[in-house]
Short mmCIF file of C-alpha atoms in Angstrom, two decimals:
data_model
loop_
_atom_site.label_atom_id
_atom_site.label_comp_id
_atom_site.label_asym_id
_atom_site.label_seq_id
_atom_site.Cartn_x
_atom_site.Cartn_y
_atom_site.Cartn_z
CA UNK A 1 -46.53 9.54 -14.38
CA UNK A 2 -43.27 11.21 -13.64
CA UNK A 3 -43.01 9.83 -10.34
CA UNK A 4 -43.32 5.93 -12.03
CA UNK A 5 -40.44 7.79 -14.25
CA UNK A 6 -38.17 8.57 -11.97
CA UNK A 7 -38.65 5.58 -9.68
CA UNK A 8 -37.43 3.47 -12.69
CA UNK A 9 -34.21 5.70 -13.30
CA UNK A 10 -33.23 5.62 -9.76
CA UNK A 11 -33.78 1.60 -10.35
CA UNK A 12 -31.71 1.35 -13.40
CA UNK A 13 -28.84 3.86 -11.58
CA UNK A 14 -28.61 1.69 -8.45
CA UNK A 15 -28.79 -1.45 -10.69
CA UNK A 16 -25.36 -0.45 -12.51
CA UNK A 17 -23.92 1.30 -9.35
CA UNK A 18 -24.56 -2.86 -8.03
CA UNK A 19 -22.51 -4.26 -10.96
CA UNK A 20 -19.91 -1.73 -11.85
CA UNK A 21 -19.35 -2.54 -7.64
CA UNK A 22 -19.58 -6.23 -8.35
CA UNK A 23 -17.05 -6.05 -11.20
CA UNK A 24 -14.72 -3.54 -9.95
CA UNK A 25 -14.21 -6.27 -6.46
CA UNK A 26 -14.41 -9.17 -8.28
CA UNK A 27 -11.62 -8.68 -10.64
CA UNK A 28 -7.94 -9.53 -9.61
CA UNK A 29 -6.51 -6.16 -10.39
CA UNK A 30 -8.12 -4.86 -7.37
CA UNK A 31 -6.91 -6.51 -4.97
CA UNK A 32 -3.15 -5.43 -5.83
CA UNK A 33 -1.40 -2.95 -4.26
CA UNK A 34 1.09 -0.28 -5.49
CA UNK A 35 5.14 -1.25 -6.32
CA UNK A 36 6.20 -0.17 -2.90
CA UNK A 37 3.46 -1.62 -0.82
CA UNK A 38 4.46 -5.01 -2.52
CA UNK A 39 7.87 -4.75 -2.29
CA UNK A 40 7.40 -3.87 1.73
CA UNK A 41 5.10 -6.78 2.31
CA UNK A 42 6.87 -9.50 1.02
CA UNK A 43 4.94 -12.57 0.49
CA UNK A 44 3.10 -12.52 3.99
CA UNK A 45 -0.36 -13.17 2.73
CA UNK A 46 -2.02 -12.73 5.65
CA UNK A 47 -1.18 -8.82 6.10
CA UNK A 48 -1.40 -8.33 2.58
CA UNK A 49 -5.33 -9.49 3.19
CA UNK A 50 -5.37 -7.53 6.18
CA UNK A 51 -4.10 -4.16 3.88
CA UNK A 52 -7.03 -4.97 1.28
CA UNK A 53 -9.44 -5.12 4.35
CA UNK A 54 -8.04 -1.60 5.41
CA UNK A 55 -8.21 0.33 2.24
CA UNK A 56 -11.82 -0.97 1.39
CA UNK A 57 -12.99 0.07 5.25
CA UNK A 58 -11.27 3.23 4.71
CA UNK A 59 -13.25 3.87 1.43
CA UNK A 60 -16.36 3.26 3.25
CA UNK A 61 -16.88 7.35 5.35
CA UNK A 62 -16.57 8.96 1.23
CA UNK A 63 -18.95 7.24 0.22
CA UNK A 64 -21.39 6.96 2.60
CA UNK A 65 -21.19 10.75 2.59
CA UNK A 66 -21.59 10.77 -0.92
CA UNK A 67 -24.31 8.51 -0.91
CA UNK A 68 -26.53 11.01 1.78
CA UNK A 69 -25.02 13.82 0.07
CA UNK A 70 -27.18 12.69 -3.39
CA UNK A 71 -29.95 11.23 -1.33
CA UNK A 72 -30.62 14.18 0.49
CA UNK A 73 -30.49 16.42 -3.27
CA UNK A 74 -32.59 14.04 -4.85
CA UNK A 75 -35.77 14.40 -2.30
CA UNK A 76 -34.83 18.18 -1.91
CA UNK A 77 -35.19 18.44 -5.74
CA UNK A 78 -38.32 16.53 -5.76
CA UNK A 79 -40.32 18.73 -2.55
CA UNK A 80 -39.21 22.05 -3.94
#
């Protein structure tokens, strides 16, 4: 029974991780950079692209070591 539980919170956790993701990309506020970054760049759209390409790949090593980081507490929580 607690296993069913626990499967179904993990579920619901990962289902609102998905859509607070999905809404934080979507929206336009995220893909704008700070005052000075905009002011440097100018209207070449191209490298400002290329910036929002770099800042999301450079989010990517956080939280994957997050990620294995919980993943690895979780099943150490549930063996012990």
């Amino acid at each position: 029974m607690r296993s069913i539980y626990a499967k179904r919170v993990v579920r619901y956790v990962a289902m609102a991780a998905a859509m607070a993701l999905a809404f934080t990309l979507f929206s336009e506020s995220t893909m704008a950079q700070c005052a000075m970054c905009r002011a440097s760049l100018g209207n070449n759209s191209a490298f400002v692209r290329n910036l929002n390409i770099g800042v999301l790949v450079l989010l990517v090593p956080p939280v994957s070591i997050f990620c294995t980081i919980f993943i690895l507490a979780i099943r150490h929580r549930r063996a012990g």
